[in-house]
Coordinates of C-alpha atoms and ligand atoms in Angstrom, one line a residue:
X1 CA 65.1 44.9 148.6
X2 CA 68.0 44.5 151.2
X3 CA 65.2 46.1 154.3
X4 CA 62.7 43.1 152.9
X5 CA 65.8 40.1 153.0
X6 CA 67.0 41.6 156.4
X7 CA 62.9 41.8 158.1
X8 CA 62.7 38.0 156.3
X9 CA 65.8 36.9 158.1
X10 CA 64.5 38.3 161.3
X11 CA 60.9 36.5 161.1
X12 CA 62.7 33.5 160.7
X13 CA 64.7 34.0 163.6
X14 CA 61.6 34.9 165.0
X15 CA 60.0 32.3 164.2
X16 CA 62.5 29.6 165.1
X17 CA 63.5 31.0 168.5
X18 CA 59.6 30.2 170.0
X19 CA 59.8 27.0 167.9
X20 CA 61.1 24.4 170.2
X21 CA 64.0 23.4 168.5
X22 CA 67.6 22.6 170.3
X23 CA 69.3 25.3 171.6
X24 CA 72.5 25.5 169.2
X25 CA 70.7 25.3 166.8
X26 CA 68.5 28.5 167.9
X27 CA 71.8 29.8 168.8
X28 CA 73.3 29.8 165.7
X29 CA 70.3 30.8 163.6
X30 CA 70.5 34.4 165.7
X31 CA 74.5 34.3 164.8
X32 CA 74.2 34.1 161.7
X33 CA 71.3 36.4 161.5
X34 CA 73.1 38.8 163.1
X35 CA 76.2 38.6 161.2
X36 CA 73.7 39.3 158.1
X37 CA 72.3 42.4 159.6
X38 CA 75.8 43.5 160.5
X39 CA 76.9 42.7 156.9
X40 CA 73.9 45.2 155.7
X41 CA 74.8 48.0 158.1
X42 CA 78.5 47.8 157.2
X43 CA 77.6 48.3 153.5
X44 CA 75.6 50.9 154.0
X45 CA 78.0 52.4 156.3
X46 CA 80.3 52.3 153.5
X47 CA 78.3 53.8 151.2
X48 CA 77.0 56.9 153.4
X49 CA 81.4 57.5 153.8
X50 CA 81.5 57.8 149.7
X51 CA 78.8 59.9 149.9
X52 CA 80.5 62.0 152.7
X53 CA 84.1 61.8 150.5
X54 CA 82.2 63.2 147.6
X55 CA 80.0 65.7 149.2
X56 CA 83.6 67.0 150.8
X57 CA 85.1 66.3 147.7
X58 CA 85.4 69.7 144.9
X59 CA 82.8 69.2 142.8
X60 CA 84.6 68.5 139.3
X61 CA 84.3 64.7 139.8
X62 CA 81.2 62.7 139.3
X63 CA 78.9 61.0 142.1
X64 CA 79.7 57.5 142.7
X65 CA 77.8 55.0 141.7
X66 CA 76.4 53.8 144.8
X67 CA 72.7 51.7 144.9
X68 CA 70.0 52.2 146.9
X69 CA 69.2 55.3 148.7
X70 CA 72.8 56.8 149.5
X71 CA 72.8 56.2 145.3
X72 CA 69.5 58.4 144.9
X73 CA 70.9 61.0 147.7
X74 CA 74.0 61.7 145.5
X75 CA 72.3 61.5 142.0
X76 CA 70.1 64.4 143.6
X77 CA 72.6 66.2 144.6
X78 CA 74.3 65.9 142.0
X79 CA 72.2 67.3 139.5
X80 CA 70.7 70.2 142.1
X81 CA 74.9 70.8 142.3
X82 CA 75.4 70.6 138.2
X83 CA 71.7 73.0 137.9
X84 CA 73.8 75.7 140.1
X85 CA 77.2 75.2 138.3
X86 CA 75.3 75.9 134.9
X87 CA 73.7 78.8 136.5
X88 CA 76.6 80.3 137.9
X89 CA 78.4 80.0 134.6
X90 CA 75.4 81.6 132.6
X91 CA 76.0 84.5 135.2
X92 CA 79.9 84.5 134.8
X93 CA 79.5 84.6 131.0
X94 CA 76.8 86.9 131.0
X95 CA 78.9 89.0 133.8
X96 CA 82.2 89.4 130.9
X97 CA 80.1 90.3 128.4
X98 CA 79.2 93.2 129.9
X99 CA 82.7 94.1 130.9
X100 CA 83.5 93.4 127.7
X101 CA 80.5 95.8 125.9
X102 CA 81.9 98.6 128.5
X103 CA 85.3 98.0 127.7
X104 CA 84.5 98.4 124.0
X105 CA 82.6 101.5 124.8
X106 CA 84.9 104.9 123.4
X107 CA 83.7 106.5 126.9
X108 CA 85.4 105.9 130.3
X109 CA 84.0 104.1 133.0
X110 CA 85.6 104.1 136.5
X111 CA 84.2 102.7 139.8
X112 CA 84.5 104.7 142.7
X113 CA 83.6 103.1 146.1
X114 CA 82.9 105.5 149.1
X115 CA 86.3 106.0 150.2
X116 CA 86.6 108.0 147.0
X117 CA 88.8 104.9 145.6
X118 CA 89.2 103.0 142.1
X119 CA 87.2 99.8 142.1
X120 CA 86.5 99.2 138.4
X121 CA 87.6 101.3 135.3
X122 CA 87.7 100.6 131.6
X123 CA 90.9 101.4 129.5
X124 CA 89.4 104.4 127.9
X125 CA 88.7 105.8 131.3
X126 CA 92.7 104.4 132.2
X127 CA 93.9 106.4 128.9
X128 CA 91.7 109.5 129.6
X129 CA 93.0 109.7 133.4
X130 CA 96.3 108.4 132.9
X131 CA 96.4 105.4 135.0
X132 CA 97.4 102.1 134.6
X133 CA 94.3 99.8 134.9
X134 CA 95.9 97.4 137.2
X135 CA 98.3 99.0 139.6
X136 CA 96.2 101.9 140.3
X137 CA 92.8 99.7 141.3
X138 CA 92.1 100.5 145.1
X139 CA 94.2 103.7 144.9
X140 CA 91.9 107.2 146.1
X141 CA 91.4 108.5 142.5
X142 CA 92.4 112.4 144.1
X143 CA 96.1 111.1 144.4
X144 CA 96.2 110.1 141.0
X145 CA 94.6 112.7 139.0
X146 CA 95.2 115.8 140.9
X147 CA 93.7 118.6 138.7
X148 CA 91.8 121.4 141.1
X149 CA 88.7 121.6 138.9
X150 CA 88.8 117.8 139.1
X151 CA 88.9 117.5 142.8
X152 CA 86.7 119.9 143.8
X153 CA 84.2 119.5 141.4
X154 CA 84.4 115.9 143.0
X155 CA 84.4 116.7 146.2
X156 CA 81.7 119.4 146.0
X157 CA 79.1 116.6 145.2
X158 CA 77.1 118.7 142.4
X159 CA 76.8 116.8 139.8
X160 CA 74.2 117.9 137.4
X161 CA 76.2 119.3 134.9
X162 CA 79.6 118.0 134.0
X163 CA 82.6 118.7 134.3
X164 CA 84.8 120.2 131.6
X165 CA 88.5 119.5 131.9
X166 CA 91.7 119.7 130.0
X167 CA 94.4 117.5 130.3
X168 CA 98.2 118.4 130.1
X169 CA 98.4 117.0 126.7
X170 CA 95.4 119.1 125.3
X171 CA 92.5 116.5 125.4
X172 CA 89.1 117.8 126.3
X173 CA 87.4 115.7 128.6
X174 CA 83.5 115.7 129.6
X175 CA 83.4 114.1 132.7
X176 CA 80.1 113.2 134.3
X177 CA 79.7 111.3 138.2
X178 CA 76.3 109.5 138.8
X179 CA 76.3 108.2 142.8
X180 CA 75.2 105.1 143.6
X181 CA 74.6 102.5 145.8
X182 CA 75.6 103.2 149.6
X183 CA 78.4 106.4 149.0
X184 CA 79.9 104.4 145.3
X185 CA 80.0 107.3 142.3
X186 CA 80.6 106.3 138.5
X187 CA 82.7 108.2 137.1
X188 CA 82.0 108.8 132.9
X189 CA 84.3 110.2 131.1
X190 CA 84.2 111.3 127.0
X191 CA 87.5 113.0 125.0
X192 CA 85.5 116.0 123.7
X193 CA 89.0 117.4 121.6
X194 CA 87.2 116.8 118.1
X195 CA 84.0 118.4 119.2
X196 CA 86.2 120.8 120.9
X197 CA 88.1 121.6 118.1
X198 CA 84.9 122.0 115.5
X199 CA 83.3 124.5 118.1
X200 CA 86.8 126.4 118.1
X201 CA 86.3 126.3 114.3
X202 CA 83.0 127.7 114.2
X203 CA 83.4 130.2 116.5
X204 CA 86.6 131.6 114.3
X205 CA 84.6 131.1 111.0
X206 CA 81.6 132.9 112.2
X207 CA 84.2 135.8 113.1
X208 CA 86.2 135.5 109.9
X209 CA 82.1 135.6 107.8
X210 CA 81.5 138.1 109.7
X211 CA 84.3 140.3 109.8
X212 CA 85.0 139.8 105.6
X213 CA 80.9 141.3 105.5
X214 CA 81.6 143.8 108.1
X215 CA 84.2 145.6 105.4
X216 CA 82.9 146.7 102.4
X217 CA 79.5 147.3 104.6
X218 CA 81.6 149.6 106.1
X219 CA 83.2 150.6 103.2
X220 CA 79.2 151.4 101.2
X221 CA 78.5 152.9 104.6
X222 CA 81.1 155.8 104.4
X223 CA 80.1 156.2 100.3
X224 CA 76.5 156.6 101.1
X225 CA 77.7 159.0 103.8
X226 CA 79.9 160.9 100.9
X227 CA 77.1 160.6 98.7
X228 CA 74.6 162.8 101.3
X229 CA 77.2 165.1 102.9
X230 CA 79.8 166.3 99.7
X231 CA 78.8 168.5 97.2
X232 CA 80.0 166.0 94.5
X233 CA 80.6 166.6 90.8
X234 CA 78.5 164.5 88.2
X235 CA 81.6 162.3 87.4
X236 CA 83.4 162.2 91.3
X237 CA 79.4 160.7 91.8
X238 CA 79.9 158.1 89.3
X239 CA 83.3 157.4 90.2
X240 CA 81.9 157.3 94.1
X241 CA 79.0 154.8 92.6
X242 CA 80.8 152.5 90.7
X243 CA 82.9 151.9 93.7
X244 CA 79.8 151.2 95.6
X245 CA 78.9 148.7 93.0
X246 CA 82.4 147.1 93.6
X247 CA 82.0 146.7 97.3
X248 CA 78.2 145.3 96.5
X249 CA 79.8 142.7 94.4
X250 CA 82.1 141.8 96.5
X251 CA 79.6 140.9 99.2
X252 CA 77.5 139.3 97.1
X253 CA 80.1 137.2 95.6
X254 CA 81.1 136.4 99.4
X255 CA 77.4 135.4 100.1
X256 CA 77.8 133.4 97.2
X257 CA 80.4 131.6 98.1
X258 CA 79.2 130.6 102.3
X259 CA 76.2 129.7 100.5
X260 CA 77.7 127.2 98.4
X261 CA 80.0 125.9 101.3
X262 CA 76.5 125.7 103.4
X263 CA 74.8 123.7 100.8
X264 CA 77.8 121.7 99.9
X265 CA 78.0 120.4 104.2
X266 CA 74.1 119.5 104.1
X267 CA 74.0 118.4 100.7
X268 CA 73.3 115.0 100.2
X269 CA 76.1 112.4 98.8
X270 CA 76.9 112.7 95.3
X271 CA 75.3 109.3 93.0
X272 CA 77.9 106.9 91.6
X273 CA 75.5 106.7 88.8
X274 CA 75.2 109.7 87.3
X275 CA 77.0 110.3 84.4
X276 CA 78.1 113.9 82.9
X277 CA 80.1 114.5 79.3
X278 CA 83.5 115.6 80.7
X279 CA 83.5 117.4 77.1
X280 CA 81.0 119.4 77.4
X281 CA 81.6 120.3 81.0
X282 CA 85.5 121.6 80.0
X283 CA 83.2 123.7 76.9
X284 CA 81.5 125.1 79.8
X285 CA 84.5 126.4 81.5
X286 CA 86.4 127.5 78.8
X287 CA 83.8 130.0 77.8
X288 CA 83.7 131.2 81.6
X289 CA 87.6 131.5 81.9
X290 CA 87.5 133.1 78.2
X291 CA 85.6 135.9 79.0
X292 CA 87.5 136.4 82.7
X293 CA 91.0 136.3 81.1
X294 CA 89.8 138.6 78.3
X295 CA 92.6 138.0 76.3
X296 CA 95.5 138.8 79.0
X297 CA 96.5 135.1 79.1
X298 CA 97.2 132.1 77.1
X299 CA 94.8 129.5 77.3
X300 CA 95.5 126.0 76.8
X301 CA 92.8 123.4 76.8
X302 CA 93.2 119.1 76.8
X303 CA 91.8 117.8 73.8
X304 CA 88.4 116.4 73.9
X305 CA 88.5 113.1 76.3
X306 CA 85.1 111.1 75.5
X307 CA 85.0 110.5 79.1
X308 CA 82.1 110.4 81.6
X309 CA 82.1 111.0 85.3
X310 CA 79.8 110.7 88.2
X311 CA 79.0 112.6 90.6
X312 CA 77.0 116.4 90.6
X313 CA 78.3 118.4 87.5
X314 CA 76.7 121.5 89.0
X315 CA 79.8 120.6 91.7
X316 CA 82.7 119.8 89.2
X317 CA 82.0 122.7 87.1
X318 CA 82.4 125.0 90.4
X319 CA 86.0 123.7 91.4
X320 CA 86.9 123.5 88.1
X321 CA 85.5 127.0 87.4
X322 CA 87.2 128.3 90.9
X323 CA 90.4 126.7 90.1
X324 CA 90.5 128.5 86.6
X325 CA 89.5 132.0 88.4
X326 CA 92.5 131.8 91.0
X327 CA 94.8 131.1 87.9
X328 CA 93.3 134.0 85.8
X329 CA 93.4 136.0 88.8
X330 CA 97.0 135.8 90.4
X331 CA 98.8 135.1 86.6
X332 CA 99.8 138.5 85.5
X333 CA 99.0 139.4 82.3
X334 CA 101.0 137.1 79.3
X335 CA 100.6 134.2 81.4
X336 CA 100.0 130.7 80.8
X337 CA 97.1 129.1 81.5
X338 CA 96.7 125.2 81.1
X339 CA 93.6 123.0 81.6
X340 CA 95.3 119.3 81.8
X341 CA 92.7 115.9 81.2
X342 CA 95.2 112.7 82.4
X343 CA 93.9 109.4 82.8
X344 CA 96.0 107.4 85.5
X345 CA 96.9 103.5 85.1
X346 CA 94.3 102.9 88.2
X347 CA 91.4 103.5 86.1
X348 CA 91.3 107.4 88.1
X349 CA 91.2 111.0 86.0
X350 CA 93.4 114.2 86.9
X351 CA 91.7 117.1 86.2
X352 CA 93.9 119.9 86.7
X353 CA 95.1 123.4 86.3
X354 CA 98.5 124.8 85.4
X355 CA 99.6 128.0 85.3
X356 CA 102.5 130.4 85.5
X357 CA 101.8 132.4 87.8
X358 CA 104.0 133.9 90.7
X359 CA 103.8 130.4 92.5
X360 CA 103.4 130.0 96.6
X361 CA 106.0 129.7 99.3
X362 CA 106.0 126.2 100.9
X363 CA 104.6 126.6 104.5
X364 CA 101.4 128.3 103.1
X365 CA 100.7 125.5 100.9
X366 CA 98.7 123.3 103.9
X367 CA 96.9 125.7 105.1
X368 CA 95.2 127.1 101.4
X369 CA 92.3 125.4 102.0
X370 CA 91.3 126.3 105.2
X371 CA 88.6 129.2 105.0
X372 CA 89.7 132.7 104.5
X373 CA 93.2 132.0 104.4
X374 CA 94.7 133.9 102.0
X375 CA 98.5 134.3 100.7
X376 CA 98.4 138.0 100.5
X377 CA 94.6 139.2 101.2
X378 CA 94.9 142.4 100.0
X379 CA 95.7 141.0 96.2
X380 CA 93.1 138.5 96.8
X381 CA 90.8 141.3 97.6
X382 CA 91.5 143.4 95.1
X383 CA 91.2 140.4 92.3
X384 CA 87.6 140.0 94.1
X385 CA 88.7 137.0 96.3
X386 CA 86.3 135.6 99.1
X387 CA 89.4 133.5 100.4
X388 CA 86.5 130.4 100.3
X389 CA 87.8 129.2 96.9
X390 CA 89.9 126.1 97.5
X391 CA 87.7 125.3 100.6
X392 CA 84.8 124.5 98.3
X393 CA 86.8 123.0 96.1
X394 CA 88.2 120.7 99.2
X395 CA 85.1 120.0 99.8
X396 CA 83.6 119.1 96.3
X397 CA 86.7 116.7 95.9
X398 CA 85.7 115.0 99.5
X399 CA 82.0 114.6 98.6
X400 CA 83.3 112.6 95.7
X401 CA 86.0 110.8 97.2
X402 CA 88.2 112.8 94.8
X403 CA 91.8 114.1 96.2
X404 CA 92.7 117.5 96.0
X405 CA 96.2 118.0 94.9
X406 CA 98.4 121.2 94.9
X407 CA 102.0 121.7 93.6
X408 CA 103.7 125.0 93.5
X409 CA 106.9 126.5 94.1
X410 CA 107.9 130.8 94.0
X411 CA 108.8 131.6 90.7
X412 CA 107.6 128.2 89.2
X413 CA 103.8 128.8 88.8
X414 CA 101.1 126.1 90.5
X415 CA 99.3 123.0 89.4
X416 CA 95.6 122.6 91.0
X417 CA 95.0 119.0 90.7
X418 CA 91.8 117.4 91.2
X419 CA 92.5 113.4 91.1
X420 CA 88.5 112.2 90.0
X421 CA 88.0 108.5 91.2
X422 CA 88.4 105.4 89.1
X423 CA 84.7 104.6 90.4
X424 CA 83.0 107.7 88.9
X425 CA 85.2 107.7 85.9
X426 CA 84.3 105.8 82.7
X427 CA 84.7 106.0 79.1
X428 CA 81.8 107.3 77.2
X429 CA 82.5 105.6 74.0
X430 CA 84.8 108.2 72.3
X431 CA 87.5 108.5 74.1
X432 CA 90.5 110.3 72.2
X433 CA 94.4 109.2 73.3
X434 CA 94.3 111.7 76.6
X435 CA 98.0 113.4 77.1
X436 CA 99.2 117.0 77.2
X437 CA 100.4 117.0 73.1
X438 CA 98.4 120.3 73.8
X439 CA 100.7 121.9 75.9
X440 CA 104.1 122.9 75.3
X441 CA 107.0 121.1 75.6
X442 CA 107.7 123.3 78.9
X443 CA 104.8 122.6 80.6
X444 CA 104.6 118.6 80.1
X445 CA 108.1 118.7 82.0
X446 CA 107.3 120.9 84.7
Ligands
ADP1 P1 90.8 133.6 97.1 O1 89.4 134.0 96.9 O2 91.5 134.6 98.0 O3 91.5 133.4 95.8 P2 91.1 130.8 97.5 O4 90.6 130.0 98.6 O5 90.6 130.5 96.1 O6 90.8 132.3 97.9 O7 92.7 130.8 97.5 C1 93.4 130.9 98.7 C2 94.7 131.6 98.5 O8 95.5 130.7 97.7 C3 94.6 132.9 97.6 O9 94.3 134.0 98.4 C4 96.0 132.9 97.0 O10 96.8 133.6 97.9 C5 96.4 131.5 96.9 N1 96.2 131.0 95.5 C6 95.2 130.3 95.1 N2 95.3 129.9 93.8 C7 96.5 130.5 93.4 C8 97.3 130.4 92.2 N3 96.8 129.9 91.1 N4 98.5 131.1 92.2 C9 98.9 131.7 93.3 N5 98.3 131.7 94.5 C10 97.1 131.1 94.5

């Protein structure tokens, strides 16, 4: 529009400088149509330095608003300059999401660069290493963590198996190095200690299974030996057989029992929906502990409940059964014997067993359900103990989200209390008032 008014004002200076008009008057039809063209350049001039101020300008304020082309340049630019902007900022947030998915990661991740220093780590690699995430970036990572196995097996280069370590304060650490890029390695690091500790677990358990078998193998070994070598009278042959028998029951009663704890890890979770007669179950056991104590103990049993729970009944009737075994079992004759049915104000059921037996020193007390362990194994033995009692009773009570609770004192018997949730406990219509009027007046206060 401005190029058409300026090539107009130039024909017409055109135009009147071959007319033959006065002189002045040609004169001053040139000034002033100069002065208009110089007007024009000016403004453009001016415009092009705005561009130039912006262009220089950082880019958080918006183009001016010039006209005509200078205008168009800088809405151009403008938008080619807010296209990158977005881009970059897609990249950046796209860029800390990742950091941030790595930093949530449980592994480590460091950066190495090829000078063998700290470029980038996470805080679980910081934690597992010991360093501070900020203050030890750009340090060489074999001043900081100094461990021999560490630094050879980094400086050795082989890295197709990783590298096991153990830190000062016990962690177990998997470490793995992938190299990259021109001489960078990353560095992954996982705390094994739990896996650690389960293989450390196995390996013992495996020992202990095998070593409680091993014994009365031996054991029926040297009796069938007896048997063939000895000129044995009719009833030493009995007497040697029925201690064969013995030793045959007692491994079969251990197989028994790693069976159970075998089936008990793979076994699927117990339903919340099925419902069992407590009732009937306790009818159960009280037959079985019965015919165990034989008469050498006084049995006392809760009177009858109405209640339901959920879960496995095959599994409750075990630990309940096991429970009333150890009683039996390490309550010398005379005893008493108490199977306790308590309803709790949250809604939850205690299930437990009382007796007045010889009791258990404190610092065995933690460790009773661990496998094998045993207070004194050769009375547990000789009662036909597998020492894998309370662990499958642990275990039932886990698998049902039920607590396992033991109370005992030397000289003051024990109480084996399972605590049955409020969620697989309900009330199956006839429920009785639950209490211990059953028991004696002794046993409610102990
Ligand atoms: P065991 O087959 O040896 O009885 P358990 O796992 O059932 O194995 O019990 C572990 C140990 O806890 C027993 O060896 C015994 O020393 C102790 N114990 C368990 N129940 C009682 C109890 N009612 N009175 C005294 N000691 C008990």
């Amino acid at each position: 529009m401005r190029v058409a008014a300026l090539l107009l004002l130039l024909a017409v200076v055109l135009v009147l400088s071959l007319a033959p008009l006065h002189e002045h008057a040609l004169l001053a039809a040139l000034v002033s149509g100069g002065l208009v063209a110089l007007g024009l350049l000016l403004q453009q001039g001016w415009r092009l330095r705005r561009l130039q101020q912006w262009l220089r300008a950082p880019k958080t304020t918006p183009a001016p608003l010039v006209q005509g082309p200078w205008g168009d340049l800088a809405y151009r630019i403008e938008r080619l300059l807010d296209g990158h902007r977005r881009k970059l900022d897609a990249e950046r947030q796209q860029l800390s999401e990742f950091l941030s998915a790595i930093e949530a990661s449980p592994n480590g991740v460091l950066l190495l660069d090829a000078q063998e220093q700290i470029a980038w780590l996470n805080t679980p690699a910081a934690e597992h290493f010991e360093l501070h995430p900020q203050r030890d970036l750009r340090q060489r990572i074999t001043n900081l963590v100094r461990q021999p196995a560490f630094v050879s097996y980094l400086q050795a280069g082989l890295f197709a198996q990783p590298l096991a370590l153990q830190q000062r304060d016990g962690r177990h650490l998997s470490i793995t190095v992938r190299p990259y890029g021109k001489g960078a390695r990353l560095l992954l690091s996982q705390d094994v200690s739990d896996r650690e500790r389960a293989e450390a677990m196995r390996r013992d358990f495996v020992a202990n299974a095998s070593h409680e078998i091993r014994t009365p193998l031996a054991a029926l070994g040297g009796f069938v030996e007896s048997l063939r070598s000895l000129p044995l009278s009719p009833s030493e042959r009995d007497h040697v057989l029925a201690l064969m028998q013995q030793q045959a029951k007692r491994m079969e009663a251990l197989v028994d029992d790693l069976l159970t704890l075998a089936r008990l890890e793979g076994g699927a979770r117990p339903p919340t929906d099925h419902w069992f007669s407590l009732d009937e179950l306790v009818d159960r056991v009280r037959a079985e502990a019965q015919a165990l104590s034989a008469g050498r103990h006084r049995l006392h049993w809760p009177p009858s409940s109405g209640l339901e729970l959920a879960g496995i009944e095959s599994e409750l009737h075990s630990a309940l059964t096991n429970l009333l075994s150890n009683a039996i079992r390490y309550t010398p004759d005379g005893g008493q014997i108490e199977l306790l049915i308590k309803t709790q104000t949250d809604g939850a059921t205690l299930l437990a067993v009382r007796d007045s037996g010889p009791g258990i020193a404190p610092e065995h007390l933690p460790r009773l359900t661990e496998r094998f362990y045993r207070v004194e194994a050769s009375r547990s033995r000789e009662s036909g103990g597998t020492g894998l009692g309370l662990a499958i009773v642990k275990h039932i009570a886990q698998r049902h989200g039920a607590e396992l609770r033991i109370e005992s004192a030397p000289g003051d018997g024990s109480l084996f209390g399972l605590i049955w949730p409020a969620l697989r406990t309900r009330d199956g219509g006839a429920a009785q008032a639950l209490g211990e009027e059953s028991a004696p007046a002794r046993w409610a206060s102990a």
